[in-house]
Every structure is written in structure tokens, then in C-alpha cells.
Amino acid sequence: MALILTFLGKNGIARSKIAIAAAKLLANQGKRVLLAGLAEPTLPILLETTLSPDPQEIAPNLQAVQFQASVLLERNWEELKKLEAQYLRTPIFKEVYGQELVVLPGMDNALALNAIREYDSSGKYDAIIYDGTGDASTLRMLGMPESLSWYVRRFRQLFVNSELGKSISESPLIQPLITSFFNVNWTADNFAQPTNQVNNLLDQGKAAIADPKRVASFLVTTSDPIDVASSRYLWGTAQQIGLTVGGTILISADNDHQLSAEFSPLPVSVVPDISQGEWQPLIDALPNLEAQASQAPKPIEVDVHSRKVSLFLPGFDKKQVKLTQQGPEVTVEAGDHRRNIFLPPALSGRPVTGAKFQNSYLIISF
């Protein structure tokens, strides 16, 4: 399994420079590194090379790849057709071209996340540096396992409890009709099989996001107030998807830490802005990214003994947060994101008795 790092912030060129320097730093340490970016010109220009949809070696221990949504979808389309043929007697996807689906909102993010997952599971890399958009879109992409698992759980339960679900399970009249369309004899039990497979995959994604040794991010900012405000907002939003933010990288000509208070308790590392191709000063100034990520505040802490759940939500206050509870889950809405917390058995079923903000933590009591 690889360490997956990404960088968040408003300044796209600065972010890409940090991503390249981080990739070079890890490669110089002997790690097998993949630098992955979107189908945009920034990375090829900064690297002074042409990138393709397939990884190519650009330096010792360092490969680079450019995600192209149409290529990724076409490569996965045949697998989707095989899955459809497994369940449907008369497949319908054979009449649809994969390229047609690239225009769907969020499809490029889903394809990029799946590509990262596949490169991670390949075992070929020790670290994957993802140079994405670095904004809320990247966070929504990394939050997909959490949000999709919520919908899978909800719709599966709705189906099982519905009249249709009961009819499929119990009615001898409906079963022949279902069998004429599907390759399997659908019941409530075997309906759960594909959803369980999906949930297992999503659970793996959620576990990776929650582990700073597997996935972590860093804020990239300048001293410009707009950059600072944007980075602070992304910091708080990252916590909503359970993503560890390991620290702040400040691009500045002055070796000072005037912004330390803005990002406390995160460490702030000052690095120089560099001209294209002058990578060594930036590489030398980068902190130990892996160590900082492992020491960062956890997005969520569950204390079963004290019956408390603590969420780290920097940049938000109590008035900006909405808290709801349904069954074994608590939903926290802050900013443009929501987080569904699946409570452990010891807290499941207990009602929320209080919530307060303390040192940037939302502490929920049960």
C-alpha cells in the first residue's frame, strides 16, 4: 500500500510546484513514487516533458501520469459491461459508448479516484502524489467513499423494507418475471450480495482516508489574506471528510512564521518560491511530510468510556454547524459538506445529550 499525498490551496501553480518537489524528495529517499495530475498543461510545463495517460519514468524512482477522463472511462467500460452481463439477461450498456458518460457531473473525479485506487493496489509504488484541483472538488472526490456508502446503506434498506422488496422475496408470481430479466434468482438475501461488495470497497476507501499513514493532505498558501482564508476553509472542510491535514506550507521570501496563529496547532513550514527548473531549494525546505501527517490532529476521536465523539472543525463555530441524529448515525453539516458518523455499538441508539465547541473541536455527548 502506498502513502497518498495531495495539496490544498487556491494558488494552482504553487500547489503543483510543491507536489513536484515532494515527489522528487521522496524519490531521492529511494521510494518508488508516482506523480499523478489532471489533463491540464501546468504539470507538463513545470516538468518540461510531455505526459500521457500511462505512467512514464521522468527521473530515478519517479514516474508521472496524467489522468484523462475519456481514456480512464473507456478502459473501465469493458469491466462494467462484464458486471452488467453477470446480472442482466439482456445487457443494455453494449449500446452505450463510454466516452458519452464523461460529461456527467463528477465523473472525472470518480475516475481519478478509481485510478488512484488501482495504482495504489498495484503494489508498484511507495507513494502517490496527487496534483488535483486542490479545492472543494478534490475534497468531494476523496469524500466519495463516505457519501456513497451512506446512499448504498439507505437505498438497500429502503428496498428491503419496501413492498417491492417483500414481493420479490415472497411472491411466487413475481419470481418467474424477475428471472426472465436477470441471470440470478433475486431474493432479499442475494440482493444484498452486490451491495455488500460495493460496501466492502467503500469501507476500504473510508479506512484509507481515515489513516494518516495512508492518505494525508497539506495546505499550500501565501501570506495573501485571500489565500489564507481559502486554505483555512479547506482545512475545516477536509476534516468533514475525515482527511488528515498534516501541516501548512507557506510560500514566502521571508523566513518567518507570522501565520502560525492562523493555522495553530498545525506546523507552518516556510519555503521559497522558485523559478521553473530550480527544484533543489524547494526540496530542501520541505518538512518531513510523513512525520507531520502522523502527528496531526485527528479529524475524529471516539471516547466510548466517556460517551463522547470529538470532531476537529477548525474555521467553524457552533452557529455554522447543524447536528442531526438518525438511528446509529449522527450527521454533522458544516460549510458545504456533511459528515455521517456511524456510531460504534457502545454508543449506537443513545441520543445526543449535548454538543459544545472547545479548542476547535465539536464535542458531542451521548
mmCIF file of C-alpha atoms in Angstrom:
data_model
loop_
_atom_site.group_PDB
_atom_site.id
_atom_site.type_symbol
_atom_site.label_atom_id
_atom_site.label_comp_id
_atom_site.label_asym_id
_atom_site.label_seq_id
_atom_site.Cartn_x
_atom_site.Cartn_y
_atom_site.Cartn_z
ATOM 1 C CA MET A 1 0.000 0.000 0.000
ATOM 2 C CA ALA A 2 1.251 3.456 -0.902
ATOM 3 C CA LEU A 3 1.208 6.721 1.016
ATOM 4 C CA ILE A 4 -1.120 9.064 -0.891
ATOM 5 C CA LEU A 5 -0.453 12.803 -0.546
ATOM 6 C CA THR A 6 -2.328 15.746 -2.012
ATOM 7 C CA PHE A 7 -2.092 19.507 -1.573
ATOM 8 C CA LEU A 8 -4.880 22.009 -0.958
ATOM 9 C CA GLY A 9 -4.944 25.729 -1.683
ATOM 10 C CA LYS A 10 -6.019 28.495 -4.028
ATOM 11 C CA ASN A 11 -2.744 29.024 -5.910
ATOM 12 C CA GLY A 12 -2.643 26.260 -8.527
ATOM 13 C CA ILE A 13 0.895 26.833 -9.810
ATOM 14 C CA ALA A 14 2.306 26.980 -6.287
ATOM 15 C CA ARG A 15 0.481 23.755 -5.413
ATOM 16 C CA SER A 16 1.889 21.988 -8.462
ATOM 17 C CA LYS A 17 5.427 23.131 -7.610
ATOM 18 C CA ILE A 18 5.043 21.745 -4.088
ATOM 19 C CA ALA A 19 3.661 18.469 -5.464
ATOM 20 C CA ILE A 20 6.616 18.083 -7.844
ATOM 21 C CA ALA A 21 9.138 18.946 -5.115
ATOM 22 C CA ALA A 22 7.504 16.466 -2.728
ATOM 23 C CA ALA A 23 7.610 13.744 -5.392
ATOM 24 C CA LYS A 24 11.285 14.448 -6.079
ATOM 25 C CA LEU A 25 12.087 14.478 -2.350
ATOM 26 C CA LEU A 26 10.501 11.071 -1.739
ATOM 27 C CA ALA A 27 12.102 9.641 -4.891
ATOM 28 C CA ASN A 28 15.514 10.895 -3.718
ATOM 29 C CA GLN A 29 14.906 8.969 -0.488
ATOM 30 C CA GLY A 30 14.638 5.769 -2.511
ATOM 31 C CA LYS A 31 10.861 5.483 -2.525
ATOM 32 C CA ARG A 32 9.006 4.455 -5.681
ATOM 33 C CA VAL A 33 6.870 7.497 -6.443
ATOM 34 C CA LEU A 34 4.011 8.186 -8.845
ATOM 35 C CA LEU A 35 3.159 11.836 -9.550
ATOM 36 C CA ALA A 36 -0.414 11.986 -10.872
ATOM 37 C CA GLY A 37 -2.066 15.073 -12.329
ATOM 38 C CA LEU A 38 -5.071 16.128 -14.347
ATOM 39 C CA ALA A 39 -5.237 16.703 -18.098
ATOM 40 C CA GLU A 40 -4.024 20.286 -17.785
ATOM 41 C CA PRO A 41 -0.843 21.978 -19.044
ATOM 42 C CA THR A 42 0.645 23.019 -15.675
ATOM 43 C CA LEU A 43 2.479 19.801 -14.780
ATOM 44 C CA PRO A 44 3.970 19.158 -18.248
ATOM 45 C CA ILE A 45 5.226 22.751 -18.444
ATOM 46 C CA LEU A 46 6.780 22.670 -14.979
ATOM 47 C CA LEU A 47 8.321 19.241 -15.605
ATOM 48 C CA GLU A 48 9.427 20.260 -19.105
ATOM 49 C CA THR A 49 8.184 16.990 -20.543
ATOM 50 C CA THR A 50 5.118 15.532 -22.210
ATOM 51 C CA LEU A 51 2.864 13.401 -20.027
ATOM 52 C CA SER A 52 0.497 10.642 -21.118
ATOM 53 C CA PRO A 53 -2.378 8.568 -19.659
ATOM 54 C CA ASP A 54 0.179 5.871 -18.832
ATOM 55 C CA PRO A 55 2.917 6.230 -16.187
ATOM 56 C CA GLN A 56 6.304 7.097 -17.588
ATOM 57 C CA GLU A 57 9.626 7.449 -15.816
ATOM 58 C CA ILE A 58 10.816 11.050 -15.607
ATOM 59 C CA ALA A 59 13.607 10.529 -13.034
ATOM 60 C CA PRO A 60 15.073 7.657 -10.998
ATOM 61 C CA ASN A 61 12.297 6.176 -8.795
ATOM 62 C CA LEU A 62 9.847 8.760 -10.143
ATOM 63 C CA GLN A 63 7.049 8.185 -12.652
ATOM 64 C CA ALA A 64 4.382 10.639 -13.786
ATOM 65 C CA VAL A 65 0.925 10.161 -15.282
ATOM 66 C CA GLN A 66 -1.806 12.487 -16.500
ATOM 67 C CA PHE A 67 -5.411 11.463 -15.858
ATOM 68 C CA GLN A 68 -7.611 11.818 -18.930
ATOM 69 C CA ALA A 69 -11.239 11.106 -18.097
ATOM 70 C CA SER A 70 -12.190 9.791 -21.538
ATOM 71 C CA VAL A 71 -9.282 7.314 -21.554
ATOM 72 C CA LEU A 72 -9.947 6.155 -17.990
ATOM 73 C CA LEU A 73 -13.634 5.591 -18.683
ATOM 74 C CA GLU A 74 -13.002 3.692 -21.901
ATOM 75 C CA ARG A 75 -10.567 1.393 -20.093
ATOM 76 C CA ASN A 76 -13.113 0.647 -17.359
ATOM 77 C CA TRP A 77 -16.098 0.364 -19.663
ATOM 78 C CA GLU A 78 -15.476 -3.253 -20.609
ATOM 79 C CA GLU A 79 -15.333 -4.228 -16.943
ATOM 80 C CA LEU A 80 -18.673 -2.527 -16.367
ATOM 81 C CA LYS A 81 -20.180 -4.442 -19.301
ATOM 82 C CA LYS A 82 -18.958 -7.732 -17.804
ATOM 83 C CA LEU A 83 -20.574 -6.843 -14.482
ATOM 84 C CA GLU A 84 -23.843 -5.978 -16.226
ATOM 85 C CA ALA A 85 -23.812 -9.265 -18.156
ATOM 86 C CA GLN A 86 -23.403 -11.105 -14.855
ATOM 87 C CA TYR A 87 -26.830 -9.924 -13.707
ATOM 88 C CA LEU A 88 -28.902 -8.973 -16.776
ATOM 89 C CA ARG A 89 -30.086 -11.438 -19.418
ATOM 90 C CA THR A 90 -30.291 -8.636 -21.987
ATOM 91 C CA PRO A 91 -27.453 -6.154 -21.373
ATOM 92 C CA ILE A 92 -28.116 -2.545 -22.327
ATOM 93 C CA PHE A 93 -24.672 -0.964 -21.882
ATOM 94 C CA LYS A 94 -23.451 -2.549 -25.116
ATOM 95 C CA GLU A 95 -25.278 0.227 -26.990
ATOM 96 C CA VAL A 96 -23.617 2.988 -24.953
ATOM 97 C CA TYR A 97 -20.123 4.297 -25.600
ATOM 98 C CA GLY A 98 -18.010 5.045 -22.545
ATOM 99 C CA GLN A 99 -16.965 8.453 -23.862
ATOM 100 C CA GLU A 100 -20.573 9.637 -23.678
ATOM 101 C CA LEU A 101 -20.574 9.449 -19.880
ATOM 102 C CA VAL A 102 -17.570 11.724 -19.331
ATOM 103 C CA VAL A 103 -19.896 14.740 -19.474
ATOM 104 C CA LEU A 104 -21.755 13.581 -16.348
ATOM 105 C CA PRO A 105 -21.035 15.842 -13.336
ATOM 106 C CA GLY A 106 -18.430 14.372 -11.024
ATOM 107 C CA MET A 107 -17.489 11.576 -13.439
ATOM 108 C CA ASP A 108 -13.918 12.867 -13.857
ATOM 109 C CA ASN A 109 -13.447 12.923 -10.063
ATOM 110 C CA ALA A 110 -14.796 9.382 -9.691
ATOM 111 C CA LEU A 111 -12.497 8.138 -12.452
ATOM 112 C CA ALA A 112 -9.456 9.867 -10.920
ATOM 113 C CA LEU A 113 -10.211 8.368 -7.504
ATOM 114 C CA ASN A 114 -10.572 4.902 -9.015
ATOM 115 C CA ALA A 115 -7.306 5.325 -10.919
ATOM 116 C CA ILE A 116 -5.509 6.268 -7.698
ATOM 117 C CA ARG A 117 -7.052 3.228 -6.011
ATOM 118 C CA GLU A 118 -5.838 0.930 -8.797
ATOM 119 C CA TYR A 119 -2.304 2.362 -8.794
ATOM 120 C CA ASP A 120 -2.260 2.028 -5.009
ATOM 121 C CA SER A 121 -3.371 -1.619 -5.062
ATOM 122 C CA SER A 122 -0.874 -2.472 -7.818
ATOM 123 C CA GLY A 123 1.963 -2.545 -5.275
ATOM 124 C CA LYS A 124 4.282 -0.723 -7.678
ATOM 125 C CA TYR A 125 4.539 2.481 -5.643
ATOM 126 C CA ASP A 126 5.517 3.526 -2.122
ATOM 127 C CA ALA A 127 3.993 6.979 -2.534
ATOM 128 C CA ILE A 128 1.449 8.578 -4.841
ATOM 129 C CA ILE A 129 1.391 12.371 -5.108
ATOM 130 C CA TYR A 130 -1.915 13.623 -6.498
ATOM 131 C CA ASP A 131 -1.812 17.109 -8.004
ATOM 132 C CA GLY A 132 -5.542 17.740 -8.337
ATOM 133 C CA THR A 133 -7.561 20.932 -8.293
ATOM 134 C CA GLY A 134 -6.693 21.401 -4.629
ATOM 135 C CA ASP A 135 -10.110 22.823 -3.798
ATOM 136 C CA ALA A 136 -13.555 21.631 -2.697
ATOM 137 C CA SER A 137 -13.729 19.444 -5.812
ATOM 138 C CA THR A 138 -10.718 17.420 -4.649
ATOM 139 C CA LEU A 139 -12.267 17.075 -1.206
ATOM 140 C CA ARG A 140 -15.556 15.882 -2.682
ATOM 141 C CA MET A 141 -13.588 13.322 -4.672
ATOM 142 C CA LEU A 142 -11.799 11.997 -1.580
ATOM 143 C CA GLY A 143 -15.091 12.068 0.329
ATOM 144 C CA MET A 144 -16.860 9.839 -2.205
ATOM 145 C CA PRO A 145 -16.391 6.581 -0.242
ATOM 146 C CA GLU A 146 -18.139 8.120 2.773
ATOM 147 C CA SER A 147 -21.002 9.768 0.889
ATOM 148 C CA LEU A 148 -21.622 6.812 -1.448
ATOM 149 C CA SER A 149 -21.668 4.320 1.413
ATOM 150 C CA TRP A 150 -24.375 6.407 3.088
ATOM 151 C CA TYR A 151 -26.561 6.175 -0.020
ATOM 152 C CA VAL A 152 -25.876 2.461 -0.530
ATOM 153 C CA ARG A 153 -26.905 1.714 3.062
ATOM 154 C CA ARG A 154 -30.020 3.877 2.780
ATOM 155 C CA PHE A 155 -31.253 2.546 -0.556
ATOM 156 C CA ARG A 156 -30.506 -1.060 0.320
ATOM 157 C CA GLN A 157 -32.581 -0.792 3.497
ATOM 158 C CA LEU A 158 -35.352 1.085 1.698
ATOM 159 C CA PHE A 159 -35.526 -1.665 -0.926
ATOM 160 C CA VAL A 160 -35.569 -4.497 1.616
ATOM 161 C CA ASN A 161 -38.360 -2.781 3.591
ATOM 162 C CA SER A 162 -40.384 -1.799 0.532
ATOM 163 C CA GLU A 163 -43.361 -3.671 -0.858
ATOM 164 C CA LEU A 164 -41.313 -4.440 -3.971
ATOM 165 C CA GLY A 165 -38.539 -5.961 -1.906
ATOM 166 C CA LYS A 166 -41.003 -8.064 0.075
ATOM 167 C CA SER A 167 -42.753 -9.159 -3.108
ATOM 168 C CA ILE A 168 -39.501 -10.256 -4.723
ATOM 169 C CA SER A 169 -38.645 -12.267 -1.628
ATOM 170 C CA GLU A 170 -42.059 -13.802 -1.021
ATOM 171 C CA SER A 171 -44.228 -13.815 -4.150
ATOM 172 C CA PRO A 172 -44.114 -16.968 -6.345
ATOM 173 C CA LEU A 173 -45.749 -14.927 -9.131
ATOM 174 C CA ILE A 174 -43.035 -12.272 -9.348
ATOM 175 C CA GLN A 175 -40.061 -14.632 -9.216
ATOM 176 C CA PRO A 176 -40.535 -16.009 -12.782
ATOM 177 C CA LEU A 177 -40.816 -12.454 -14.105
ATOM 178 C CA ILE A 178 -37.646 -11.370 -12.310
ATOM 179 C CA THR A 179 -35.800 -14.457 -13.563
ATOM 180 C CA SER A 180 -36.727 -13.615 -17.160
ATOM 181 C CA PHE A 181 -34.807 -10.329 -16.858
ATOM 182 C CA PHE A 182 -31.937 -11.326 -14.559
ATOM 183 C CA ASN A 183 -29.382 -14.117 -14.609
ATOM 184 C CA VAL A 184 -29.902 -14.743 -10.899
ATOM 185 C CA ASN A 185 -32.908 -15.617 -8.791
ATOM 186 C CA TRP A 186 -33.334 -12.378 -6.851
ATOM 187 C CA THR A 187 -34.297 -12.547 -3.200
ATOM 188 C CA ALA A 188 -33.736 -10.074 -0.392
ATOM 189 C CA ASP A 189 -30.678 -12.100 0.622
ATOM 190 C CA ASN A 190 -28.893 -12.294 -2.698
ATOM 191 C CA PHE A 191 -29.900 -8.706 -3.490
ATOM 192 C CA ALA A 192 -27.558 -7.854 -0.643
ATOM 193 C CA GLN A 193 -24.593 -9.568 -2.332
ATOM 194 C CA PRO A 194 -23.693 -6.833 -4.841
ATOM 195 C CA THR A 195 -24.386 -4.069 -2.308
ATOM 196 C CA ASN A 196 -22.148 -5.845 0.190
ATOM 197 C CA GLN A 197 -19.385 -5.959 -2.413
ATOM 198 C CA VAL A 198 -19.780 -2.239 -3.028
ATOM 199 C CA ASN A 199 -19.848 -1.506 0.699
ATOM 200 C CA ASN A 200 -16.653 -3.507 1.253
ATOM 201 C CA LEU A 201 -14.883 -1.449 -1.396
ATOM 202 C CA LEU A 202 -16.216 1.808 0.066
ATOM 203 C CA ASP A 203 -15.226 0.734 3.577
ATOM 204 C CA GLN A 204 -11.679 0.179 2.355
ATOM 205 C CA GLY A 205 -11.691 3.698 0.923
ATOM 206 C CA LYS A 206 -13.023 5.200 4.155
ATOM 207 C CA ALA A 207 -10.416 3.322 6.193
ATOM 208 C CA ALA A 208 -7.629 4.633 3.956
ATOM 209 C CA ILE A 209 -8.854 8.241 4.193
ATOM 210 C CA ALA A 210 -9.035 7.938 7.989
ATOM 211 C CA ASP A 211 -5.448 6.662 8.280
ATOM 212 C CA PRO A 212 -2.784 9.417 8.050
ATOM 213 C CA LYS A 213 -0.220 6.753 7.198
ATOM 214 C CA ARG A 214 -2.236 6.004 4.073
ATOM 215 C CA VAL A 215 -3.748 9.320 2.938
ATOM 216 C CA ALA A 216 -2.889 12.864 4.008
ATOM 217 C CA SER A 217 -3.017 16.404 2.691
ATOM 218 C CA PHE A 218 -1.139 19.650 3.232
ATOM 219 C CA LEU A 219 -2.282 23.232 2.887
ATOM 220 C CA VAL A 220 -0.366 25.471 0.476
ATOM 221 C CA THR A 221 -0.701 29.224 0.873
ATOM 222 C CA THR A 222 0.982 32.583 0.522
ATOM 223 C CA SER A 223 0.629 35.438 3.005
ATOM 224 C CA ASP A 224 -2.147 36.955 0.862
ATOM 225 C CA PRO A 225 -5.301 37.215 3.053
ATOM 226 C CA ILE A 226 -7.459 35.581 0.375
ATOM 227 C CA ASP A 227 -5.070 32.627 0.103
ATOM 228 C CA VAL A 228 -5.018 32.294 3.885
ATOM 229 C CA ALA A 229 -8.832 32.411 4.174
ATOM 230 C CA SER A 230 -9.197 29.868 1.375
ATOM 231 C CA SER A 231 -6.697 27.487 2.993
ATOM 232 C CA ARG A 232 -8.388 27.772 6.384
ATOM 233 C CA TYR A 233 -11.756 26.958 4.802
ATOM 234 C CA LEU A 234 -10.294 23.925 3.014
ATOM 235 C CA TRP A 235 -8.693 22.840 6.280
ATOM 236 C CA GLY A 236 -12.029 22.767 8.064
ATOM 237 C CA THR A 237 -13.770 21.123 5.110
ATOM 238 C CA ALA A 238 -11.096 18.407 4.909
ATOM 239 C CA GLN A 239 -11.936 17.409 8.465
ATOM 240 C CA GLN A 240 -15.534 16.865 7.395
ATOM 241 C CA ILE A 241 -14.485 14.017 5.109
ATOM 242 C CA GLY A 242 -12.061 12.637 7.692
ATOM 243 C CA LEU A 243 -8.946 13.679 5.758
ATOM 244 C CA THR A 244 -5.838 14.396 7.802
ATOM 245 C CA VAL A 245 -4.201 17.773 7.158
ATOM 246 C CA GLY A 246 -0.580 17.350 8.178
ATOM 247 C CA GLY A 247 0.576 20.949 8.071
ATOM 248 C CA THR A 248 0.748 24.242 6.220
ATOM 249 C CA ILE A 249 3.353 25.114 3.602
ATOM 250 C CA LEU A 250 3.801 28.867 3.317
ATOM 251 C CA ILE A 251 5.437 30.173 0.148
ATOM 252 C CA SER A 252 7.288 33.305 1.152
ATOM 253 C CA ALA A 253 10.552 35.121 0.544
ATOM 254 C CA ASP A 254 10.822 35.891 4.259
ATOM 255 C CA ASN A 255 11.796 33.167 6.667
ATOM 256 C CA ASP A 256 9.147 33.978 9.254
ATOM 257 C CA HIS A 257 6.110 32.347 10.804
ATOM 258 C CA GLN A 258 3.684 35.266 11.007
ATOM 259 C CA LEU A 259 0.816 32.976 10.035
ATOM 260 C CA SER A 260 1.407 30.418 12.774
ATOM 261 C CA ALA A 261 -1.577 31.653 14.780
ATOM 262 C CA GLU A 262 -3.875 31.314 11.764
ATOM 263 C CA PHE A 263 -3.152 27.592 11.437
ATOM 264 C CA SER A 264 -2.427 26.546 15.004
ATOM 265 C CA PRO A 265 -1.928 23.755 16.021
ATOM 266 C CA LEU A 266 -0.616 22.814 12.567
ATOM 267 C CA PRO A 267 3.092 23.375 11.938
ATOM 268 C CA VAL A 268 3.830 26.065 9.335
ATOM 269 C CA SER A 269 6.802 25.431 7.038
ATOM 270 C CA VAL A 270 8.170 28.376 5.052
ATOM 271 C CA VAL A 271 9.501 27.524 1.585
ATOM 272 C CA PRO A 272 10.864 29.777 -1.180
ATOM 273 C CA ASP A 273 9.107 30.494 -4.430
ATOM 274 C CA ILE A 274 11.281 29.154 -7.207
ATOM 275 C CA SER A 275 11.747 29.657 -10.901
ATOM 276 C CA GLN A 276 10.968 26.785 -13.226
ATOM 277 C CA GLY A 277 13.563 24.030 -13.010
ATOM 278 C CA GLU A 278 15.252 25.243 -9.798
ATOM 279 C CA TRP A 279 13.868 22.474 -7.607
ATOM 280 C CA GLN A 280 16.595 21.885 -5.036
ATOM 281 C CA PRO A 281 15.945 24.950 -2.786
ATOM 282 C CA LEU A 282 12.277 23.971 -2.573
ATOM 283 C CA ILE A 283 13.086 20.303 -1.969
ATOM 284 C CA ASP A 284 15.498 21.237 0.842
ATOM 285 C CA ALA A 285 12.898 23.460 2.517
ATOM 286 C CA LEU A 286 10.097 20.892 2.621
ATOM 287 C CA PRO A 287 9.331 19.326 6.012
ATOM 288 C CA ASN A 288 9.125 15.628 6.768
ATOM 289 C CA LEU A 289 5.666 15.148 5.290
ATOM 290 C CA GLU A 290 5.113 11.634 6.623
ATOM 291 C CA ALA A 291 6.087 12.556 10.192
ATOM 292 C CA GLN A 292 3.919 15.677 10.237
ATOM 293 C CA ALA A 293 0.900 13.780 8.908
ATOM 294 C CA SER A 294 1.199 11.139 11.647
ATOM 295 C CA GLN A 295 1.336 13.839 14.351
ATOM 296 C CA ALA A 296 -1.535 15.995 13.060
ATOM 297 C CA PRO A 297 -4.799 16.435 14.979
ATOM 298 C CA LYS A 298 -7.190 13.585 14.212
ATOM 299 C CA PRO A 299 -10.358 14.632 12.347
ATOM 300 C CA ILE A 300 -12.424 12.470 14.702
ATOM 301 C CA GLU A 301 -11.907 10.830 18.079
ATOM 302 C CA VAL A 302 -14.389 8.470 19.732
ATOM 303 C CA ASP A 303 -14.271 8.009 23.507
ATOM 304 C CA VAL A 304 -16.670 5.172 24.288
ATOM 305 C CA HIS A 305 -15.920 5.260 28.027
ATOM 306 C CA SER A 306 -16.890 8.947 28.335
ATOM 307 C CA ARG A 307 -19.610 8.554 25.672
ATOM 308 C CA LYS A 308 -18.172 11.413 23.595
ATOM 309 C CA VAL A 309 -17.296 11.973 19.940
ATOM 310 C CA SER A 310 -14.912 14.833 19.141
ATOM 311 C CA LEU A 311 -14.726 16.333 15.647
ATOM 312 C CA PHE A 312 -11.874 18.674 14.744
ATOM 313 C CA LEU A 313 -13.542 21.551 12.858
ATOM 314 C CA PRO A 314 -11.117 24.488 12.550
ATOM 315 C CA GLY A 315 -12.629 27.584 10.947
ATOM 316 C CA PHE A 316 -16.186 26.849 12.082
ATOM 317 C CA ASP A 317 -18.178 27.867 15.121
ATOM 318 C CA LYS A 318 -21.264 26.383 16.717
ATOM 319 C CA LYS A 319 -23.645 28.617 14.749
ATOM 320 C CA GLN A 320 -22.296 27.248 11.457
ATOM 321 C CA VAL A 321 -22.849 23.612 12.403
ATOM 322 C CA LYS A 322 -26.044 21.584 12.163
ATOM 323 C CA LEU A 323 -26.298 18.314 14.068
ATOM 324 C CA THR A 324 -28.913 15.617 13.401
ATOM 325 C CA GLN A 325 -29.274 12.017 14.517
ATOM 326 C CA GLN A 326 -30.968 9.050 12.881
ATOM 327 C CA GLY A 327 -30.624 5.550 14.275
ATOM 328 C CA PRO A 328 -26.967 4.550 14.655
ATOM 329 C CA GLU A 329 -25.717 7.603 12.719
ATOM 330 C CA VAL A 330 -25.067 11.240 13.545
ATOM 331 C CA THR A 331 -24.865 13.753 10.696
ATOM 332 C CA VAL A 332 -22.783 16.907 11.077
ATOM 333 C CA GLU A 333 -23.210 19.683 8.492
ATOM 334 C CA ALA A 334 -20.561 22.411 8.374
ATOM 335 C CA GLY A 335 -19.951 24.685 5.416
ATOM 336 C CA ASP A 336 -20.749 22.964 2.137
ATOM 337 C CA HIS A 337 -20.099 19.452 3.443
ATOM 338 C CA ARG A 338 -21.813 16.936 5.661
ATOM 339 C CA ARG A 339 -20.333 14.053 7.573
ATOM 340 C CA ASN A 340 -22.201 10.901 8.563
ATOM 341 C CA ILE A 341 -20.729 9.339 11.681
ATOM 342 C CA PHE A 342 -21.627 5.685 12.109
ATOM 343 C CA LEU A 343 -21.563 5.196 15.861
ATOM 344 C CA PRO A 344 -19.859 2.168 17.452
ATOM 345 C CA PRO A 345 -22.131 -0.407 19.135
ATOM 346 C CA ALA A 346 -21.499 1.052 22.601
ATOM 347 C CA LEU A 347 -22.975 4.404 21.517
ATOM 348 C CA SER A 348 -25.452 3.231 18.894
ATOM 349 C CA GLY A 349 -29.017 4.002 19.924
ATOM 350 C CA ARG A 350 -28.014 6.549 22.554
ATOM 351 C CA PRO A 351 -29.466 10.017 21.936
ATOM 352 C CA VAL A 352 -27.274 13.098 21.693
ATOM 353 C CA THR A 353 -27.388 14.867 25.062
ATOM 354 C CA GLY A 354 -25.213 17.875 24.265
ATOM 355 C CA ALA A 355 -22.684 19.493 21.940
ATOM 356 C CA LYS A 356 -20.088 22.205 22.527
ATOM 357 C CA PHE A 357 -17.073 23.804 20.846
ATOM 358 C CA GLN A 358 -13.753 23.653 22.646
ATOM 359 C CA ASN A 359 -10.316 24.369 21.109
ATOM 360 C CA SER A 360 -11.678 23.943 17.558
ATOM 361 C CA TYR A 361 -13.290 20.618 18.462
ATOM 362 C CA LEU A 362 -17.007 19.924 18.286
ATOM 363 C CA ILE A 363 -17.578 17.620 21.259
ATOM 364 C CA ILE A 364 -20.788 15.575 21.060
ATOM 365 C CA SER A 365 -22.017 13.852 24.208
ATOM 366 C CA PHE A 366 -24.338 10.828 24.376
#
